[in-house]
XYZ file of C-alpha atoms in Angstrom:
673
model
C 40.805 88.085 117.605
C 42.397 88.904 114.137
C 40.802 88.857 111.165
C 42.687 86.117 108.474
C 43.638 86.942 105.030
C 40.700 84.899 103.064
C 41.824 82.380 101.990
C 40.040 82.970 98.500
C 41.417 86.233 98.224
C 44.987 84.666 97.666
C 46.278 85.450 93.899
C 47.393 82.310 92.088
C 49.394 79.534 93.582
C 47.407 77.254 92.613
C 49.154 73.937 92.961
C 49.283 75.394 97.332
C 46.098 76.156 97.249
C 45.065 72.881 95.682
C 46.999 71.021 98.061
C 45.723 72.523 101.244
C 42.182 71.809 99.712
C 43.082 67.850 99.275
C 43.710 67.687 102.687
C 40.656 69.707 103.763
C 38.416 66.719 101.907
C 40.672 64.240 102.952
C 43.161 64.964 105.971
C 44.111 60.958 105.465
C 46.638 62.378 102.387
C 48.549 63.269 105.365
C 49.280 67.401 105.662
C 51.825 69.499 103.210
C 54.778 71.194 102.914
C 55.380 74.467 101.203
C 58.906 75.496 100.189
C 59.442 78.614 98.650
C 60.889 82.009 98.913
C 60.105 84.484 101.502
C 57.489 86.785 100.845
C 54.818 84.603 98.429
C 51.625 83.861 100.868
C 53.037 80.526 102.199
C 51.606 81.444 105.428
C 49.283 83.497 104.714
C 47.132 80.473 102.577
C 48.015 78.192 105.629
C 46.655 80.634 108.291
C 43.493 80.834 105.863
C 42.630 77.249 105.106
C 41.616 76.603 108.629
C 38.099 78.935 108.068
C 37.201 76.116 105.331
C 37.060 73.041 107.568
C 34.071 72.414 108.886
C 32.867 72.276 112.753
C 34.317 69.591 114.722
C 31.626 67.678 116.953
C 33.767 67.584 121.121
C 32.718 66.171 124.173
C 31.909 69.155 126.129
C 34.568 69.968 128.658
C 37.072 67.469 127.301
C 40.885 68.971 127.018
C 41.775 66.616 124.278
C 38.867 66.999 121.917
C 37.424 63.088 122.272
C 34.905 62.675 119.666
C 31.342 61.833 121.538
C 30.802 59.388 119.095
C 33.993 57.514 120.231
C 35.193 58.802 122.915
C 39.739 57.949 123.724
C 39.020 55.456 126.245
C 42.520 56.222 127.767
C 41.500 60.074 127.723
C 43.624 61.699 131.054
C 39.808 63.370 131.124
C 37.819 60.489 130.606
C 36.093 58.152 131.113
C 33.533 59.755 128.592
C 29.993 58.367 127.771
C 29.071 58.456 124.455
C 26.634 61.565 123.861
C 25.429 64.474 121.493
C 28.299 66.403 122.402
C 28.973 69.778 121.231
C 30.423 71.626 118.085
C 33.113 73.988 117.687
C 34.923 75.485 114.769
C 38.327 73.785 113.516
C 41.896 75.122 115.188
C 44.518 75.665 113.631
C 47.617 74.978 115.977
C 50.832 76.903 115.688
C 53.928 75.270 116.654
C 56.811 77.857 117.302
C 60.518 77.304 116.231
C 61.660 78.057 119.579
C 58.996 75.696 121.620
C 59.988 73.620 124.168
C 59.316 69.990 124.820
C 56.935 70.448 127.672
C 54.706 72.949 125.400
C 54.642 70.692 122.435
C 53.641 67.299 124.220
C 52.499 68.989 128.077
C 53.796 69.060 131.650
C 53.077 66.815 134.094
C 53.627 67.606 138.140
C 56.319 65.422 138.842
C 56.211 67.260 142.664
C 52.486 66.127 142.821
C 53.094 62.717 140.814
C 55.905 62.126 144.211
C 53.995 63.409 146.911
C 50.323 63.176 146.346
C 50.574 60.261 143.808
C 48.634 62.535 141.308
C 48.834 62.812 137.419
C 48.149 66.475 137.214
C 48.646 66.856 133.315
C 49.005 70.037 131.523
C 47.866 69.701 127.737
C 50.551 70.706 125.250
C 49.858 71.425 121.622
C 49.587 67.448 120.079
C 46.195 67.968 122.186
C 45.646 71.204 121.075
C 45.570 70.059 117.800
C 44.136 66.812 117.921
C 41.559 66.816 114.678
C 42.162 69.879 113.965
C 45.515 71.112 111.809
C 49.673 71.861 113.314
C 51.202 74.249 111.413
C 54.902 74.325 111.686
C 56.625 77.790 110.609
C 59.868 77.428 109.544
C 59.581 73.962 109.842
C 63.339 73.300 108.968
C 64.610 75.325 111.799
C 62.694 72.891 113.930
C 65.370 70.896 116.788
C 65.634 67.760 116.516
C 64.275 66.512 119.623
C 60.819 68.258 118.611
C 60.798 66.468 115.140
C 61.320 63.560 117.228
C 58.131 63.831 119.032
C 56.683 64.920 116.220
C 57.131 61.692 113.852
C 56.098 59.668 116.652
C 52.584 61.158 117.524
C 52.365 61.168 113.198
C 52.809 57.523 113.393
C 51.283 56.535 116.189
C 48.060 59.098 116.555
C 49.088 59.712 120.180
C 51.224 61.687 122.776
C 53.020 59.763 124.958
C 54.711 61.750 128.218
C 56.866 59.839 130.090
C 58.618 60.215 133.213
C 60.474 58.892 136.065
C 57.440 55.515 135.978
C 54.598 58.204 135.417
C 52.751 57.912 132.207
C 49.991 59.532 130.366
C 48.829 59.429 126.845
C 46.081 60.725 125.150
C 45.309 61.054 121.288
C 46.751 63.143 118.792
C 45.720 62.826 115.027
C 46.246 65.946 113.226
C 46.899 67.504 109.909
C 50.609 68.830 109.624
C 51.644 71.478 107.500
C 54.763 73.588 107.615
C 56.220 75.790 105.629
C 60.163 76.639 104.778
C 62.431 78.996 103.309
C 64.975 76.102 101.413
C 67.689 79.245 101.593
C 67.499 78.571 105.237
C 68.332 74.388 105.559
C 66.657 71.247 104.324
C 64.625 68.811 106.283
C 65.453 65.938 107.709
C 64.485 62.560 105.625
C 62.383 60.957 108.285
C 59.792 64.533 108.407
C 59.949 65.029 104.978
C 58.697 61.776 104.270
C 55.737 62.958 106.627
C 54.694 65.187 104.992
C 51.801 63.661 102.400
C 52.135 66.353 99.443
C 54.947 69.159 98.990
C 54.517 72.393 96.732
C 56.983 74.489 95.586
C 55.754 78.314 94.915
C 57.527 81.424 93.485
C 56.400 85.054 92.771
C 55.036 85.988 89.777
C 57.141 87.920 87.022
C 54.407 89.570 85.615
C 53.730 93.456 86.257
C 50.064 92.846 86.287
C 49.613 89.840 88.660
C 51.863 91.990 91.222
C 50.035 94.486 91.136
C 46.996 93.276 92.003
C 48.673 91.534 95.036
C 49.878 94.578 96.075
C 46.259 96.046 95.412
C 44.675 93.341 97.647
C 46.964 93.526 100.626
C 46.608 97.448 101.173
C 42.898 97.430 101.430
C 42.814 94.081 103.658
C 45.949 95.996 106.051
C 43.514 99.058 105.823
C 40.139 97.483 106.269
C 40.620 93.877 107.343
C 36.844 92.804 108.308
C 35.528 94.972 105.397
C 37.828 93.337 103.001
C 37.048 89.618 104.324
C 33.136 90.659 104.179
C 33.372 90.994 100.320
C 35.175 87.766 100.090
C 32.327 86.293 102.129
C 30.111 85.052 99.210
C 33.430 82.917 97.711
C 34.532 81.484 101.118
C 31.033 80.103 101.881
C 31.463 78.667 98.202
C 34.418 76.850 98.458
C 33.401 75.721 102.455
C 30.274 74.485 100.827
C 32.367 72.631 98.169
C 34.836 70.783 100.873
C 31.476 69.416 102.716
C 30.125 68.501 99.384
C 33.802 66.680 98.758
C 33.973 64.656 102.096
C 30.433 63.284 101.464
C 31.189 62.405 98.090
C 34.735 60.886 99.340
C 33.728 57.802 100.287
C 31.723 56.446 96.978
C 35.005 57.384 94.917
C 36.118 54.274 93.230
C 39.685 53.998 92.597
C 40.071 50.955 89.895
C 42.793 48.636 89.191
C 43.624 50.765 86.364
C 44.525 53.402 88.603
C 46.141 51.639 91.157
C 48.681 50.129 88.803
C 49.294 53.489 86.736
C 50.071 54.565 90.631
C 52.163 51.292 91.544
C 54.230 51.850 88.107
C 54.942 55.570 88.967
C 56.308 55.420 91.975
C 58.818 52.075 91.050
C 59.583 54.813 87.483
C 60.800 57.050 89.863
C 62.548 54.725 92.620
C 61.245 55.681 95.573
C 61.949 54.326 98.798
C 59.181 52.491 100.766
C 55.975 52.040 100.024
C 53.961 55.742 101.812
C 54.416 57.123 98.073
C 52.021 54.886 96.746
C 49.330 55.292 99.384
C 49.837 58.822 99.527
C 49.160 58.999 95.653
C 46.151 56.828 96.068
C 44.079 59.189 98.990
C 45.213 62.148 97.059
C 43.856 60.839 93.532
C 41.143 59.740 95.105
C 40.223 62.769 96.973
C 41.005 65.056 93.342
C 38.381 63.489 91.746
C 35.960 64.095 95.246
C 37.123 67.575 94.890
C 35.929 67.063 90.752
C 32.657 65.803 91.800
C 33.515 62.681 90.286
C 33.355 59.179 91.531
C 36.111 57.688 89.099
C 39.585 57.993 89.988
C 41.062 59.088 86.241
C 44.376 59.251 84.682
C 44.343 63.192 85.067
C 44.353 62.210 88.836
C 46.855 60.326 88.940
C 49.159 62.392 87.630
C 48.036 65.235 89.738
C 49.036 63.246 92.287
C 52.449 62.366 91.681
C 53.370 65.946 91.145
C 52.157 66.990 94.326
C 53.598 63.568 96.380
C 56.678 62.693 94.803
C 58.932 65.555 94.415
C 60.186 65.153 97.986
C 60.196 61.742 97.976
C 63.051 61.397 95.207
C 66.192 63.441 97.136
C 68.773 61.455 97.927
C 70.552 64.029 99.562
C 70.455 67.405 100.374
C 72.011 69.033 97.000
C 69.764 67.345 95.072
C 66.936 69.599 93.727
C 63.526 68.564 94.069
C 61.383 68.004 91.159
C 60.018 65.100 88.598
C 60.290 64.489 84.831
C 57.494 65.656 83.626
C 58.106 63.507 80.261
C 58.896 60.717 81.997
C 56.062 60.786 84.172
C 53.459 61.172 81.034
C 55.419 57.855 79.388
C 54.794 56.062 82.587
C 51.216 57.277 82.563
C 50.496 55.887 79.061
C 52.192 52.903 79.201
C 49.785 51.545 81.778
C 46.876 53.551 80.547
C 43.889 51.136 79.628
C 45.238 48.365 81.231
C 42.511 47.517 83.654
C 38.979 49.393 84.787
C 37.874 52.605 84.202
C 40.972 53.731 86.497
C 42.702 54.452 83.133
C 42.321 57.718 81.055
C 39.860 56.628 78.660
C 36.433 57.549 80.877
C 34.666 60.084 79.058
C 33.733 61.839 81.868
C 35.955 64.222 81.719
C 34.617 65.572 78.596
C 31.229 65.637 79.698
C 31.930 68.773 82.619
C 34.931 70.299 82.315
C 35.878 71.352 85.571
C 38.454 74.904 85.777
C 38.680 74.518 89.508
C 39.387 70.718 89.409
C 42.801 69.179 89.554
C 45.392 71.967 89.327
C 42.593 74.618 88.487
C 42.923 76.273 90.946
C 41.391 74.685 94.088
C 38.023 76.664 94.544
C 39.471 79.880 93.447
C 37.207 82.430 91.948
C 37.649 83.767 88.463
C 38.624 87.401 89.218
C 41.354 85.835 91.146
C 43.737 85.302 87.976
C 48.162 85.089 88.494
C 50.161 84.016 91.352
C 50.378 85.818 94.360
C 53.830 87.762 94.561
C 56.000 89.242 97.101
C 59.259 88.227 96.385
C 61.773 86.870 93.977
C 62.821 83.678 93.032
C 65.720 83.606 90.673
C 68.796 82.147 90.871
C 71.112 83.225 93.622
C 74.089 85.249 92.454
C 76.987 83.454 92.265
C 79.836 83.447 94.607
C 83.310 84.191 93.467
C 84.492 87.429 92.172
C 81.082 88.435 90.534
C 83.094 88.358 87.646
C 85.376 90.955 88.225
C 89.366 89.042 89.151
C 91.870 90.967 90.961
C 95.130 90.088 89.179
C 98.087 90.798 90.991
C 101.296 89.282 89.000
C 101.864 86.204 87.142
C 99.243 84.049 86.175
C 96.396 86.085 88.089
C 93.949 85.341 85.436
C 90.705 83.829 86.104
C 90.627 79.950 85.412
C 86.768 78.029 84.554
C 85.433 77.014 88.163
C 86.270 72.627 88.069
C 83.914 70.759 89.099
C 83.766 68.826 92.376
C 85.231 65.009 92.687
C 82.720 62.694 93.927
C 82.214 63.335 97.997
C 83.099 60.765 100.156
C 82.192 60.139 104.039
C 84.923 62.497 106.619
C 86.301 62.034 109.716
C 84.132 63.448 112.660
C 85.820 66.835 113.411
C 84.306 68.101 116.570
C 85.020 70.934 119.027
C 87.145 70.059 122.203
C 85.710 70.927 125.107
C 81.373 71.080 126.452
C 79.091 73.804 125.005
C 76.536 74.813 125.848
C 74.876 75.497 122.123
C 71.555 74.481 119.798
C 70.866 70.755 119.441
C 73.240 68.977 117.139
C 75.208 66.105 116.186
C 79.061 67.389 116.500
C 80.291 68.488 119.500
C 79.807 67.722 122.999
C 77.754 70.191 124.788
C 74.958 69.843 127.799
C 71.480 69.158 126.509
C 68.225 69.001 127.799
C 68.276 65.373 125.964
C 71.333 62.715 126.262
C 72.924 60.651 128.960
C 72.299 61.782 132.200
C 75.611 63.057 134.125
C 74.884 64.536 137.196
C 71.820 66.631 139.024
C 71.654 70.183 140.270
C 68.613 72.220 142.474
C 66.084 73.267 139.530
C 66.257 76.885 137.824
C 62.465 77.480 136.921
C 59.878 74.864 136.377
C 61.268 71.665 136.761
C 61.737 69.481 133.573
C 63.719 66.592 134.248
C 63.816 64.495 137.556
C 66.888 63.226 138.731
C 65.552 60.192 140.907
C 68.065 59.534 143.001
C 69.369 62.697 144.231
C 65.692 63.589 144.483
C 65.759 61.007 147.344
C 68.800 61.191 148.754
C 68.030 65.029 149.507
C 64.682 63.848 150.783
C 65.840 60.798 153.190
C 67.764 63.046 156.284
C 64.612 64.618 156.866
C 61.931 62.206 157.128
C 61.703 62.165 160.960
C 61.685 65.749 161.056
C 58.504 66.166 158.756
C 56.648 63.063 160.799
C 57.002 60.477 157.955
C 54.928 57.415 159.449
C 53.616 55.539 156.300
C 56.141 53.838 153.534
C 55.818 56.988 151.400
C 58.830 59.470 151.018
C 57.898 63.167 152.074
C 58.961 65.200 149.538
C 59.076 69.055 149.623
C 59.964 71.548 147.009
C 63.501 71.806 147.812
C 64.321 68.376 147.591
C 63.741 68.039 144.065
C 66.684 67.752 141.483
C 67.274 68.726 138.025
C 68.703 65.895 136.064
C 72.106 67.474 133.837
C 72.635 65.114 130.705
C 75.244 66.013 128.048
C 74.438 65.076 124.342
C 75.581 66.730 121.068
C 75.337 70.123 119.803
C 75.532 71.774 116.245
C 78.197 74.347 115.371
C 79.194 76.996 112.912
C 81.601 75.528 110.618
C 83.165 78.271 108.898
C 84.997 77.317 105.032
C 88.153 79.038 104.029
C 89.207 78.245 100.728
C 92.051 79.038 98.426
C 90.962 79.849 95.301
C 94.209 81.013 93.976
C 96.588 80.360 91.188
C 98.425 77.334 92.978
C 95.209 75.698 93.438
C 93.906 76.071 89.633
C 95.199 72.876 88.636
C 91.579 71.454 87.860
C 92.557 68.225 88.893
C 93.756 69.288 92.580
C 91.050 72.041 92.687
C 88.213 68.963 91.897
C 89.253 66.961 94.625
C 89.832 69.735 96.826
C 86.075 70.800 95.836
C 84.860 66.899 96.488
C 86.777 67.942 100.199
C 84.514 70.528 100.711
C 81.374 68.627 99.074
C 81.936 65.906 101.722
C 82.353 68.301 104.972
C 79.118 70.169 103.794
C 77.512 66.674 103.479
C 78.490 66.259 107.206
C 77.588 69.284 108.448
C 74.235 68.751 106.726
C 73.493 65.424 108.585
C 75.523 66.840 111.584
C 72.616 69.846 111.583
C 75.616 72.866 111.657
C 75.447 75.998 110.446
C 78.183 76.807 107.417
C 80.124 79.556 106.010
C 82.015 80.210 103.141
C 85.020 82.428 102.918
C 87.601 82.470 99.844
C 90.902 84.385 98.877
C 92.467 84.780 95.490
C 93.971 87.331 93.811
C 94.453 90.335 96.258
C 91.451 90.045 98.434
C 89.342 87.737 99.927
C 85.529 87.727 100.206
C 82.247 86.205 102.240
C 80.762 83.299 99.456
C 78.335 82.748 101.726
C 77.530 83.961 105.245
C 76.807 81.926 108.015
C 73.432 79.770 107.372
C 71.779 76.702 107.875
C 71.493 76.386 103.929
C 74.760 73.669 102.710
C 72.644 73.417 99.759
C 73.606 76.885 99.265
C 77.052 76.590 100.090
C 77.433 73.971 97.362
C 75.934 76.047 94.931
C 78.912 78.607 95.982
C 81.090 76.426 95.585
C 80.560 74.355 92.333
C 80.821 78.054 90.539
C 84.353 79.131 92.710
C 86.867 80.248 90.344
C 90.577 80.095 90.517
C 93.452 82.194 89.688
C 95.706 84.739 91.206
C 98.139 85.045 94.125
C 97.693 83.935 97.734
C 96.169 86.216 100.006
C 96.061 83.943 102.999
C 96.514 86.788 105.757
C 93.151 88.585 103.721
C 91.118 85.151 104.004
C 92.129 84.523 107.778
C 91.032 87.998 108.511
C 87.629 87.982 106.620
C 86.718 84.862 108.559
C 87.870 86.069 111.864
C 85.638 89.266 111.669
C 83.001 86.451 110.074
C 82.908 84.991 113.397
C 83.219 87.459 115.849
C 79.705 89.341 114.067
C 78.344 85.808 114.465
C 79.075 85.567 118.129
C 77.073 88.643 118.818
C 74.102 87.147 116.848
C 74.997 83.397 118.325
C 76.712 83.804 121.531
C 76.136 79.949 122.191
C 77.090 78.510 119.321
C 80.702 77.606 118.899
C 82.930 77.609 115.718
C 84.836 75.154 114.053
C 87.062 77.007 111.279
C 88.378 74.728 108.481
C 90.915 76.131 106.366
C 91.372 74.495 102.958
C 94.529 75.674 101.921
C 98.273 74.217 100.500
C 99.835 77.257 102.947
C 101.216 79.370 100.793
C 101.013 82.942 101.020
C 101.892 85.283 98.530
C 101.254 89.020 97.147
C 101.819 92.234 99.680
C 104.360 93.230 101.472
C 105.549 90.524 103.962
C 102.518 88.178 102.913
C 104.501 85.260 105.514
C 104.365 87.021 107.925
C 101.005 88.422 108.159
C 99.218 85.293 107.289
C 101.172 84.073 110.681
C 99.846 87.090 112.479
C 95.972 86.734 111.144
C 96.593 82.809 112.353
C 98.086 83.954 116.329
C 94.592 85.679 116.396
C 92.161 82.678 115.984
C 94.725 80.404 118.836
C 94.929 83.500 121.410
C 90.704 83.555 121.442
C 90.956 79.834 121.585
C 89.226 78.985 118.212
C 88.931 75.676 117.019
C 90.484 75.254 113.698
C 91.824 72.234 111.343
C 93.900 73.200 108.068
C 92.912 70.940 105.241
C 96.304 70.328 103.580
C 96.121 70.624 99.684
C 99.768 69.957 99.107
C 100.564 67.642 96.558
C 103.468 65.949 94.956
C 107.043 64.566 95.520
C 108.485 67.812 96.966
C 106.104 69.272 99.940
C 107.056 72.166 101.526
C 104.718 71.550 104.696
C 103.669 75.300 104.839
C 99.873 73.948 106.035
C 101.122 72.130 108.576
C 103.325 75.525 109.682
C 99.637 77.498 109.623
C 98.050 74.777 111.866
C 100.549 75.443 114.139
C 100.050 78.965 114.272
C 95.886 78.585 114.675
C 96.631 76.450 117.427
C 94.798 73.777 115.442
C 95.403 70.329 113.645
C 96.893 69.886 109.905
C 95.112 66.871 108.186
C 95.560 65.766 103.894
C 92.935 65.427 101.808
C 93.496 61.786 102.308
C 93.617 61.307 106.288
C 90.319 63.516 106.137
C 88.334 60.113 104.485
C 86.433 58.158 107.138
C 87.780 54.987 105.874
C 91.580 56.428 106.226
C 93.888 54.469 108.195
C 95.993 57.523 109.106
C 95.384 58.045 112.577
C 93.442 61.208 112.579
C 92.451 62.064 115.927
C 88.466 63.239 115.980
C 88.734 65.974 118.334
C 90.716 69.051 117.386
C 93.184 69.938 119.484
C 94.358 72.921 120.433
C 97.258 74.423 121.479
C 97.793 76.048 125.513
C 97.919 79.747 125.238
């Protein structure tokens, strides 16, 4: 077993370490979501936490970690008698992004259940994580059906496996910890709200701190055991402090004054529901216990708000998480002194200053100064042409970027046919979840039994198999796997005309609003998105295919306009992007959305070149839609002609709206080759 990097050796990252330690003190806080750029010690700190948790008492031989003092009465390995039990270290169970449903919830042997009438159950990761930590790296990339199972288990504290009338239930209470890079996409709101606390991490820009990070990492890589031994005393001190805080926690008093501050803060920031209030109360209580106090102070409420509220204030994926600290201070000041010692006048904080208390590093030894730093968090390079416009004729000068108009709900655009891509909510696909459409012989382990087809396959052989009783004699060859149809996520590649013909400020504002609306739709349908822009004399990939629609929105916001219209270059660049992406993810089908007025200018025979480029898409059967941005009393209909060359459909900006009365066919039609 590899030696983990010591928790106390992580340089800086005060908020991250504090949030993790508060959950170690009080698991009821509800877990931590760690957001940040790559290379900022997110996974390192989380994996190191398990070494600081107290040991867990379990029933000997129980695969579901039942507590010996109060065993689960419905435990599949039970019933258990109350007894002394044994102890083992707390577990940290990692859920891979690509895990199957059976790996998460456990596998039920359907063949034995049907033929022998026994519940042969193999526990999954939810059973392993009971009374421990369930860690999901890149949690924002987790498949939707696994997210649903996690939500159910987190809400009920139990995992259920239901298959063809056979049911197994076991307790599953765990501390959920997730890490993610926002550049790769955001979380579903339901899962986001399940995390008690959230922390934003970034790398330091101080050379001395970065040097210390590198020095410690190299020392650990050279001799993990020796490096860990040098931090053993600090690790032991924090472990003892966690135990002491857990023992003190029941004695901490959350006064009416602190409760009013919590309620007022949540109301002032307009968070949804009541979970934020409850999480803040538990976090403030844990902060007091961690600081060795029995009263919750205003500073505890403030720190709890900074950890528990930012991710609950987002209204759409383009909103940046965060909290207005001036507004927070004003709210706390307004409601301070109302009630008992939960207010800020309590003098207990002045008697014993606690450098390791709220915001003070969570028990970090004094030598660990400065944030951990392995990467960068500066602003992303802007999209567009990098400030170097390519003039190629009159009117080629670059114009300032127009602001997008208000987004709207769009009609559904989907890829025709039946795919087999990643689970999502856009186009029809064969999936593990959805409505049952048929049956087939299983390939590998049976996961979804088609009961009627299995009975039908076994029925003709009952006499030959010597059936004598009422039970059906079922053999392996009789089993049938259910085939199901659901929805998949697609790659939505936007090809946006940013030329001078689109440069009228009002017009480009409407175009950006339409693309922003389609991006919101792509977020809700779990798509990947990409952005190609063309203007002047060339096209560029403003954003390679990614799951981060907010990154696409940021590129769109700063998109400049001007110059001629190299439509052919834009289509050819998009075609190349799709070719490369097919090599990376061959199962994910693409939908190309061309946003243009259809004009093509610049270079020799621009219209003919654009037509030949468009016919490449039609020849390969790529689904496409052209959003016609032409306006004014006289219309040339060039976008419609382009759609015909692409083998797709043209829609106007008005027809794109879901509440439009225009008859827009939902599926993008493809012409016959």
